PDB file of C-alpha atoms and ligand atoms in Angstrom:
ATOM      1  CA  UNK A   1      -6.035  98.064  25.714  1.00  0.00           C
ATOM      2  CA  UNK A   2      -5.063  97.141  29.035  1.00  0.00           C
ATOM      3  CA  UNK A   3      -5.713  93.910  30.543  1.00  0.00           C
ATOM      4  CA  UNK A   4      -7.224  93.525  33.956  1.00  0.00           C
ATOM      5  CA  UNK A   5      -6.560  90.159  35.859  1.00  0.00           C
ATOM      6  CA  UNK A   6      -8.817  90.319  38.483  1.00  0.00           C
ATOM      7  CA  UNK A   7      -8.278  86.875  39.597  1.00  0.00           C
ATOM      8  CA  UNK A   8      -4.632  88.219  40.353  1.00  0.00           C
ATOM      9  CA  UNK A   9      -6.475  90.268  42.942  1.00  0.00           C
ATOM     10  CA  UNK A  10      -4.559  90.227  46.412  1.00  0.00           C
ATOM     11  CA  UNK A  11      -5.432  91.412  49.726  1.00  0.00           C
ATOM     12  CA  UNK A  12      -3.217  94.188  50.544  1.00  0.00           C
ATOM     13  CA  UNK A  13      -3.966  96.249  53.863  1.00  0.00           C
ATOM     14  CA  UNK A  14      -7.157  96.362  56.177  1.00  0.00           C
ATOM     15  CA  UNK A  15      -7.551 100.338  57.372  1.00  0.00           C
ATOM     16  CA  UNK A  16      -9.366 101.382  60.412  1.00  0.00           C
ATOM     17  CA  UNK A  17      -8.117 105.438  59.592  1.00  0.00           C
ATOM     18  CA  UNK A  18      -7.245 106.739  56.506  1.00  0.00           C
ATOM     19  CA  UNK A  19      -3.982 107.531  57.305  1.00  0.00           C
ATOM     20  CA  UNK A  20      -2.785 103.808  56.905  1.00  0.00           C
ATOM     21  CA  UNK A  21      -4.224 104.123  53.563  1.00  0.00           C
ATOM     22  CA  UNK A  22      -1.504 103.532  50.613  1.00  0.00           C
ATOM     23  CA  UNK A  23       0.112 106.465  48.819  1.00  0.00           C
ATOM     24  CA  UNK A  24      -3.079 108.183  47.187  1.00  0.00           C
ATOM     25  CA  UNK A  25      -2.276 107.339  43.432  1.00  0.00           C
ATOM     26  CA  UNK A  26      -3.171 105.195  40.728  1.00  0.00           C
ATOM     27  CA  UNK A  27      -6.720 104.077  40.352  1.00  0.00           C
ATOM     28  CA  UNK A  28      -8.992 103.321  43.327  1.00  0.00           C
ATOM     29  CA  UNK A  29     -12.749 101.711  42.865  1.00  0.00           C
ATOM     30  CA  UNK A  30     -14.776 101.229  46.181  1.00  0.00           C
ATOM     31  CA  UNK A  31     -17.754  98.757  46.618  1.00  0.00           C
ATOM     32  CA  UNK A  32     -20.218 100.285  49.371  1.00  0.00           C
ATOM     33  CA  UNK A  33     -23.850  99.610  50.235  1.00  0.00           C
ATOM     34  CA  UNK A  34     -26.111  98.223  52.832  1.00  0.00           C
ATOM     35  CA  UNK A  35     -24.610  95.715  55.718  1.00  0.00           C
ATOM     36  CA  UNK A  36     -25.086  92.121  54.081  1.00  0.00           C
ATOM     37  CA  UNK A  37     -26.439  93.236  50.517  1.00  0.00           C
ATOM     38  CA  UNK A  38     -22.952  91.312  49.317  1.00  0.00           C
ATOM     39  CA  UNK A  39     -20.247  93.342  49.009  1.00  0.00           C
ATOM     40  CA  UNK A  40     -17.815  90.830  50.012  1.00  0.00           C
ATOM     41  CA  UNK A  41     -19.548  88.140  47.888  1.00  0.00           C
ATOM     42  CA  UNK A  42     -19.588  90.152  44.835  1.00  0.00           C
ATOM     43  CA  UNK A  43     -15.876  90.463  45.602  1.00  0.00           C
ATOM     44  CA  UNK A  44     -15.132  86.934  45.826  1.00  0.00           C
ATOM     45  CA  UNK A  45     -17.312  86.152  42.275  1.00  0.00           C
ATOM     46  CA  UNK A  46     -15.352  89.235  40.462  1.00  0.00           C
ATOM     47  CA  UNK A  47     -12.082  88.077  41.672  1.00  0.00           C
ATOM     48  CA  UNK A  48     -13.209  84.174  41.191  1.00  0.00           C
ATOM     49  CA  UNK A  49     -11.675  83.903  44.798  1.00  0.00           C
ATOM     50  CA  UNK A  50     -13.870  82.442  47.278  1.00  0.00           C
ATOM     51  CA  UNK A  51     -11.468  83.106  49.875  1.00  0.00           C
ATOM     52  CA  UNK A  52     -10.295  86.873  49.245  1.00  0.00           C
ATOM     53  CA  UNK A  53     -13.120  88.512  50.713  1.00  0.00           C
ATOM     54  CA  UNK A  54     -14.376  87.300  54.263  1.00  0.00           C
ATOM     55  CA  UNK A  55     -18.289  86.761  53.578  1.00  0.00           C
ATOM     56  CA  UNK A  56     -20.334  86.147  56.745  1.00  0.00           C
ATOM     57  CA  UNK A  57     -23.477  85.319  57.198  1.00  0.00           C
ATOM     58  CA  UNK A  58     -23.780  87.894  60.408  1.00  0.00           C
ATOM     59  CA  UNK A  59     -24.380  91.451  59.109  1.00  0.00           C
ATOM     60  CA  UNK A  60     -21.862  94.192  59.701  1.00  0.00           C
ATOM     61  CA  UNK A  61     -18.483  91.995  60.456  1.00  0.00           C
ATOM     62  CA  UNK A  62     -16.543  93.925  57.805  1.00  0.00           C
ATOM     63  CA  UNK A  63     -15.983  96.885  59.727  1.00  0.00           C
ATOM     64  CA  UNK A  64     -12.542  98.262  58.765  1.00  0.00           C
ATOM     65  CA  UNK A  65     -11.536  99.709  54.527  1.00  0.00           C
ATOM     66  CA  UNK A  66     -10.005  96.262  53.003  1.00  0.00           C
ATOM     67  CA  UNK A  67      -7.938  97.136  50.043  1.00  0.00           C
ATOM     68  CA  UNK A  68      -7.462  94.492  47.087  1.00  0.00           C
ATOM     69  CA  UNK A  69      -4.518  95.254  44.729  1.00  0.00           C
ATOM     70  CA  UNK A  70      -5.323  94.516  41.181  1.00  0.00           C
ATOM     71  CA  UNK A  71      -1.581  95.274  40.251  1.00  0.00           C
ATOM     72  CA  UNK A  72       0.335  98.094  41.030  1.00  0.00           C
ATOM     73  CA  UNK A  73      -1.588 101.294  39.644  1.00  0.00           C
ATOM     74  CA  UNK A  74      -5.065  99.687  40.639  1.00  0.00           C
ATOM     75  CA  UNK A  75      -7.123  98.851  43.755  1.00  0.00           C
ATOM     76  CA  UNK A  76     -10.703  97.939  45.029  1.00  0.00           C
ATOM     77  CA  UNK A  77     -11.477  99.161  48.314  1.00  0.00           C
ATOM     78  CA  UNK A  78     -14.139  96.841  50.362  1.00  0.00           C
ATOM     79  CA  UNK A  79     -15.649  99.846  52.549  1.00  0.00           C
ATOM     80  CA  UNK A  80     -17.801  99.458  55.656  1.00  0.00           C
ATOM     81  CA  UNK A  81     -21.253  97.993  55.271  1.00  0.00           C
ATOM     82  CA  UNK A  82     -23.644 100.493  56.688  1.00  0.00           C
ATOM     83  CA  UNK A  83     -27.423 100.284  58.181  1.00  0.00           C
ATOM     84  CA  UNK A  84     -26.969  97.586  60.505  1.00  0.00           C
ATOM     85  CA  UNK A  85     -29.216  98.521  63.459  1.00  0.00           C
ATOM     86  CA  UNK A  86     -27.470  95.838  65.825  1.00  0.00           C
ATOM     87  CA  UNK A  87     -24.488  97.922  65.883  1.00  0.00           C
ATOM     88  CA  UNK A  88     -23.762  99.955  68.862  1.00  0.00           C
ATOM     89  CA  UNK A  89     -24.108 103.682  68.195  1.00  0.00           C
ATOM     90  CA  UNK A  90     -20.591 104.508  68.936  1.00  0.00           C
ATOM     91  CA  UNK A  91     -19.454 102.040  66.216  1.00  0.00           C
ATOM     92  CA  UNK A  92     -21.981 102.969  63.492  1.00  0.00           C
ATOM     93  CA  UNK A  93     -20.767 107.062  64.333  1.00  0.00           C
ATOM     94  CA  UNK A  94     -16.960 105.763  63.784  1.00  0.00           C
ATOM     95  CA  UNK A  95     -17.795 103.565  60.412  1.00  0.00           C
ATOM     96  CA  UNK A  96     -20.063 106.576  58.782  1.00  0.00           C
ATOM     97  CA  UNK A  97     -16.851 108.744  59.568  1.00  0.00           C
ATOM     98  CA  UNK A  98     -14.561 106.674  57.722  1.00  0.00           C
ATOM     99  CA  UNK A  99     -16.901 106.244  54.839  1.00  0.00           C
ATOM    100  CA  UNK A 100     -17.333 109.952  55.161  1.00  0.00           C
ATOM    101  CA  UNK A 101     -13.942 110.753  54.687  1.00  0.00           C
ATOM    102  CA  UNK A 102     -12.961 108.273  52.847  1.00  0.00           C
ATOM    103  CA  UNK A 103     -15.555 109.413  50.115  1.00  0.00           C
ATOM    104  CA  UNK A 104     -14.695 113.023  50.231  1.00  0.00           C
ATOM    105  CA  UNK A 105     -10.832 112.976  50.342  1.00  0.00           C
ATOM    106  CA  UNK A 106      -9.802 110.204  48.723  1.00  0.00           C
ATOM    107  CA  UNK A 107      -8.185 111.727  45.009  1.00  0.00           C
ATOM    108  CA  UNK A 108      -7.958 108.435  43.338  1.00  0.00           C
ATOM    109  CA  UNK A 109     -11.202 107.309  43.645  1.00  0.00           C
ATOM    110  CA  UNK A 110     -12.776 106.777  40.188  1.00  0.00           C
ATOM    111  CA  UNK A 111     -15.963 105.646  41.236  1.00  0.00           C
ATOM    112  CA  UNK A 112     -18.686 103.804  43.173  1.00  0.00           C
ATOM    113  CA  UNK A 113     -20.024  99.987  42.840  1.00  0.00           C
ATOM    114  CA  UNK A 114     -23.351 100.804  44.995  1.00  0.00           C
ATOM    115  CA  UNK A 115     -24.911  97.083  45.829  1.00  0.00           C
ATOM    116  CA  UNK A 116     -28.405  96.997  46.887  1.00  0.00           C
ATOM    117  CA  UNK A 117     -30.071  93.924  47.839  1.00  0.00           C
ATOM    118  CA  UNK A 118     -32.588  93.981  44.431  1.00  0.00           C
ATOM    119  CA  UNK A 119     -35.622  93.285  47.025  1.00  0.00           C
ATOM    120  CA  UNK A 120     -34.743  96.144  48.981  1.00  0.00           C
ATOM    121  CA  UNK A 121     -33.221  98.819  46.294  1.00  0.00           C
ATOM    122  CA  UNK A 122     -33.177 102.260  47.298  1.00  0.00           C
ATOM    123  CA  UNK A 123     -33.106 102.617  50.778  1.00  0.00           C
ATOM    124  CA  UNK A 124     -32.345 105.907  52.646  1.00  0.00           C
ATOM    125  CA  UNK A 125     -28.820 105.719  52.747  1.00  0.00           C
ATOM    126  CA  UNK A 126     -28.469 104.681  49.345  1.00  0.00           C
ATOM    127  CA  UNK A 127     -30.313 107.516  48.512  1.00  0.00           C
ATOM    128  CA  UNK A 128     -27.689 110.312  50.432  1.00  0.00           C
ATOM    129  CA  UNK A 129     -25.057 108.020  48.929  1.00  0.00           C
ATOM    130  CA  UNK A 130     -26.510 108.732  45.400  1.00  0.00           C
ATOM    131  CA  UNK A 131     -27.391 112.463  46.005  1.00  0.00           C
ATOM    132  CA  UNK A 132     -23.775 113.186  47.609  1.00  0.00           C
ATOM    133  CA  UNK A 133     -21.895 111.330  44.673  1.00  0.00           C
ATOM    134  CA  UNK A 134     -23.974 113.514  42.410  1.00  0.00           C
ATOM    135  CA  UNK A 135     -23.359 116.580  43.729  1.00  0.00           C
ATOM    136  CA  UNK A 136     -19.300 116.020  43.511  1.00  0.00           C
ATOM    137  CA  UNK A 137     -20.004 113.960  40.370  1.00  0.00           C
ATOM    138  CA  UNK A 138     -18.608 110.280  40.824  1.00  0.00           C
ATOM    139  CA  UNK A 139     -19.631 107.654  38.373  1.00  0.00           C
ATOM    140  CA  UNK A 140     -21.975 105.058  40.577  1.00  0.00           C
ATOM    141  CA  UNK A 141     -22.523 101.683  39.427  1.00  0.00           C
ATOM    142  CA  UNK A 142     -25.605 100.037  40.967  1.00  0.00           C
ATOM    143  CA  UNK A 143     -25.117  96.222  41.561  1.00  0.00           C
ATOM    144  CA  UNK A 144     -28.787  94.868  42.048  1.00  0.00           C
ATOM    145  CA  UNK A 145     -27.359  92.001  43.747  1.00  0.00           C
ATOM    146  CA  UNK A 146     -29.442  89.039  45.088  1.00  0.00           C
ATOM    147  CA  UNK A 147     -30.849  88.433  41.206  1.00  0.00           C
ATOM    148  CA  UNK A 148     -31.534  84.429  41.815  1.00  0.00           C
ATOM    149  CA  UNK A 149     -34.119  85.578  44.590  1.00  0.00           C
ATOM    150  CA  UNK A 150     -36.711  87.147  42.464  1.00  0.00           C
ATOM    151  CA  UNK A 151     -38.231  85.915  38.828  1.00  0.00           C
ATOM    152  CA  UNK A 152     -36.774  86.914  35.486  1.00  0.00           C
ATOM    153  CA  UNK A 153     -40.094  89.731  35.137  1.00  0.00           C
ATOM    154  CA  UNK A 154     -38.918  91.334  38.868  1.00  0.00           C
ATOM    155  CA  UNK A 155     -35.534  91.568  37.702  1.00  0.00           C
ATOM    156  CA  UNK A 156     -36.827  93.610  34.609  1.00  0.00           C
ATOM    157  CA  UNK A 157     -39.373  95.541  36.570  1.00  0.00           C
ATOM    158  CA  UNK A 158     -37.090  96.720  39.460  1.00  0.00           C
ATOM    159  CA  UNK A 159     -34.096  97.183  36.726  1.00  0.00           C
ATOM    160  CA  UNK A 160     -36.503  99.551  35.436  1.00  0.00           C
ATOM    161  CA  UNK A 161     -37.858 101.097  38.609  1.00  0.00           C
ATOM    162  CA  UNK A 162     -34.186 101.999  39.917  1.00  0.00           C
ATOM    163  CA  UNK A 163     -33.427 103.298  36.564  1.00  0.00           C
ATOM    164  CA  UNK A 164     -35.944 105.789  36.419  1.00  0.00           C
ATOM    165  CA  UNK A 165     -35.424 107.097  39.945  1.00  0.00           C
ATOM    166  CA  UNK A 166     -31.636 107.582  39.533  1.00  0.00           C
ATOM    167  CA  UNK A 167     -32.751 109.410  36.228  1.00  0.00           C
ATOM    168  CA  UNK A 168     -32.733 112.818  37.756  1.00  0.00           C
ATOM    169  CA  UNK A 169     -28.884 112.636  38.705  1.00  0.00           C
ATOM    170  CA  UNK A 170     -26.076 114.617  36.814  1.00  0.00           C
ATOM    171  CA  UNK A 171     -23.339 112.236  37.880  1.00  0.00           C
ATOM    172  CA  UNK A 172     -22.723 109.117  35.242  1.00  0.00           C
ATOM    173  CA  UNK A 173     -24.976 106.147  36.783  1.00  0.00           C
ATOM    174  CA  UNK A 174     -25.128 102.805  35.637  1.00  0.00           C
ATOM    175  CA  UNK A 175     -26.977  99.540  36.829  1.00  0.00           C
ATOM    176  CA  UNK A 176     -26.955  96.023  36.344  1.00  0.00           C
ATOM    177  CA  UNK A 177     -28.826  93.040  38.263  1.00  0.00           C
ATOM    178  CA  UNK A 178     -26.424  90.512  40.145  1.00  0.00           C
ATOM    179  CA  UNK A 179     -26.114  87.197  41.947  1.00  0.00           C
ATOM    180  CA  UNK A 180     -22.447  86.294  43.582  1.00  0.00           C
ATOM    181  CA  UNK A 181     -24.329  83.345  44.401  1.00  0.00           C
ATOM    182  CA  UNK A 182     -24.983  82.387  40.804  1.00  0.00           C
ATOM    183  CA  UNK A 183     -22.303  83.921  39.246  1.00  0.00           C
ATOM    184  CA  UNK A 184     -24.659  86.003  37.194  1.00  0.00           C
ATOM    185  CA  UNK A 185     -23.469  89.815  36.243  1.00  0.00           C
ATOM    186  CA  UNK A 186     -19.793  88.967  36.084  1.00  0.00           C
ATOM    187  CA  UNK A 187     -18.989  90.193  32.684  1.00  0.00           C
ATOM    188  CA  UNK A 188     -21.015  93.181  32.897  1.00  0.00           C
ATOM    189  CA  UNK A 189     -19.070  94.223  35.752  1.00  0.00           C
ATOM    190  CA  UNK A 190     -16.073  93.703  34.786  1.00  0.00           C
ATOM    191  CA  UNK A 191     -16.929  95.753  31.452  1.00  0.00           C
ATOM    192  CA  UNK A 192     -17.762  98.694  33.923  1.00  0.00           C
ATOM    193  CA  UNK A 193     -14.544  98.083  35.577  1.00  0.00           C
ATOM    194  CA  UNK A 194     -12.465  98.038  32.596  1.00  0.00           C
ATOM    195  CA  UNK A 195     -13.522 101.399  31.487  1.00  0.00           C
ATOM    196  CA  UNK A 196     -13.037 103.045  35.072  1.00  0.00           C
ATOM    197  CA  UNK A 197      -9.778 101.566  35.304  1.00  0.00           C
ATOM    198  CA  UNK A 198      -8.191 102.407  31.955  1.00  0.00           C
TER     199      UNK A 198
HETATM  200  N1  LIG B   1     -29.162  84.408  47.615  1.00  0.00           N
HETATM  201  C1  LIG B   1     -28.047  85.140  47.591  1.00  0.00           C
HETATM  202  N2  LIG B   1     -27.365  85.374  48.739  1.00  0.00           N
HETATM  203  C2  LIG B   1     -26.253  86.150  48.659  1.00  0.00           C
HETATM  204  C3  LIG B   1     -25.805  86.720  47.433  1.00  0.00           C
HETATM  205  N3  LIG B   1     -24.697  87.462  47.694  1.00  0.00           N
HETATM  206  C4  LIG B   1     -24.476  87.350  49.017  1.00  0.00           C
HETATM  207  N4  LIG B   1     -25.394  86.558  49.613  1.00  0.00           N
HETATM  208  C5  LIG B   1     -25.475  86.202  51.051  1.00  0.00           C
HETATM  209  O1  LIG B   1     -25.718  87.383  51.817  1.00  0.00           O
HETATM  210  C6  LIG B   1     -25.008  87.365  53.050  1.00  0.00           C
HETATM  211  C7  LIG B   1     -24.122  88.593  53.182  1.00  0.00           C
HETATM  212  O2  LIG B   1     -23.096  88.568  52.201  1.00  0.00           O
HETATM  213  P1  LIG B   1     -21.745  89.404  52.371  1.00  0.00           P
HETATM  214  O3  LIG B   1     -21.013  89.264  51.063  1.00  0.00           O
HETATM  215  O4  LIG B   1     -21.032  89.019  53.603  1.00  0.00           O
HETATM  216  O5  LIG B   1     -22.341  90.884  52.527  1.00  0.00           O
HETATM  217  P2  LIG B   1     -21.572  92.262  52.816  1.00  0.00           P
HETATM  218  O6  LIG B   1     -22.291  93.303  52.043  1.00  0.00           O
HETATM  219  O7  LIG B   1     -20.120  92.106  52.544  1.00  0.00           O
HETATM  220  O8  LIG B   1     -21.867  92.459  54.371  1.00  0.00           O
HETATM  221  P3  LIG B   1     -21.014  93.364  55.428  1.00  0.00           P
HETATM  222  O9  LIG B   1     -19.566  92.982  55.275  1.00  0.00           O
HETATM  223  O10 LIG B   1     -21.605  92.980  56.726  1.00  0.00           O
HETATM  224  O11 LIG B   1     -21.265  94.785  55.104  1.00  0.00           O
HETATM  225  C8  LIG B   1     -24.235  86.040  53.062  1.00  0.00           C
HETATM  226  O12 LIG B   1     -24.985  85.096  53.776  1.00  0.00           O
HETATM  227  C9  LIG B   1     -24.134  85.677  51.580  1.00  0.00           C
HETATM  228  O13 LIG B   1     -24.004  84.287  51.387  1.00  0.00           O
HETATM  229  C10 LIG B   1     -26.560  86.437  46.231  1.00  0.00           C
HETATM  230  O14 LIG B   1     -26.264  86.868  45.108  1.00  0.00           O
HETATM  231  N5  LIG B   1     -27.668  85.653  46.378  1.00  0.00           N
HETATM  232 MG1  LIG B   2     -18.419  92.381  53.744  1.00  0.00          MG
END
């Protein structure tokens, strides 16, 4: 079995078109969902790197593809936050493109982390997300991230809740609850990981 070291992970390129992307080979996993459900943080707490990941405390700042090389055959990919309505329109059009494409052409993608803030799971976009990775069947893994806000009985309940509506999709999803905050979810994650990336 291969070993991953995440906390080897290095910042490698930021992208604002996917034509500075690297070569596309090797193993790619992207982290996507809602401007300031975590992405960055959850980053940070896989990669036990408080620095790697720029986390902000203003919604939407991480507006380009930031690529983290694991080693040489395998990357995460920190895509564009989306849903933050204090973006101007022209920006939000240009992000959703990139995601877009990014999502539909890039071959080495082996799947999705999908964080949700676990108080606000399942909102529209998350939803297309979920439908269009079904329908060209990428593996999602749903980071209900947030955990430490909400009692040890709303974790279960909404666990439960997201897990039934995702039910209905042919594509291999997965959940887990979350909190970069408290370090909570690590090796779960990084159990998910290890299997996509071998
Ligand atoms: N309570 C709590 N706060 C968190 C957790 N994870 C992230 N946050 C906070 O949520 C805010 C947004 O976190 P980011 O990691 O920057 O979120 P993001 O998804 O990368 O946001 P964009 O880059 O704007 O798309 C920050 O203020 C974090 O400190 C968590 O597990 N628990
Ligand atoms: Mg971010």
């Amino acid at each position: 079995m291969t070993i991953i070291h995440y906390n080897h992970a290095a910042f490698m390129l930021s992208v604002a078109n996917l034509k500075q992307l690297p070569a596309d080979q090797g193993i790619e996993v992207a982290i996507v969902g809602r401007s300031n459900a975590g992405k960055s943080s959850i980053l940070n707490c896989l990669t036990h790197n408080k620095n790697l990941a720029r986390v902000s405390k203003t919604p939407g700042r991480t507006q380009h593809i930031n690529l983290f090389a694991l080693d040489e055959h395998r990357r995460l990919a920190d895509l564009p936050g989306y849903g933050y309505a204090k973006v101007p329109d022209e920006i939000k059009r240009n992000w959703q493109a990139l995601l877009d494409n990014y999502l539909r052409s890039r071959e080495c993608l082996r799947g999705l982390l999908l964080v949700m803030d676990i108080r606000h799971p399942l909102k529209d976009f998350d939803q297309q997300l979920l439908m269009w990775c079904s329908s060209c069947n990428l593996p999602v893994h749903i980071l209900l991230n947030k955990s430490d806000k909400l009692s040890k009985s709303g974790i279960a309940k909404t666990l439960l809740d997201v897990s039934d509506a995702v039910n209905c999709f042919q594509n291999p999803v997965t959940l887990q609850a979350f909190s970069a905050l408290k370090n909570t979810g690590i090796k779960e994650l990084r159990e998910k990981l290890n299997e996509w990336y071998s």
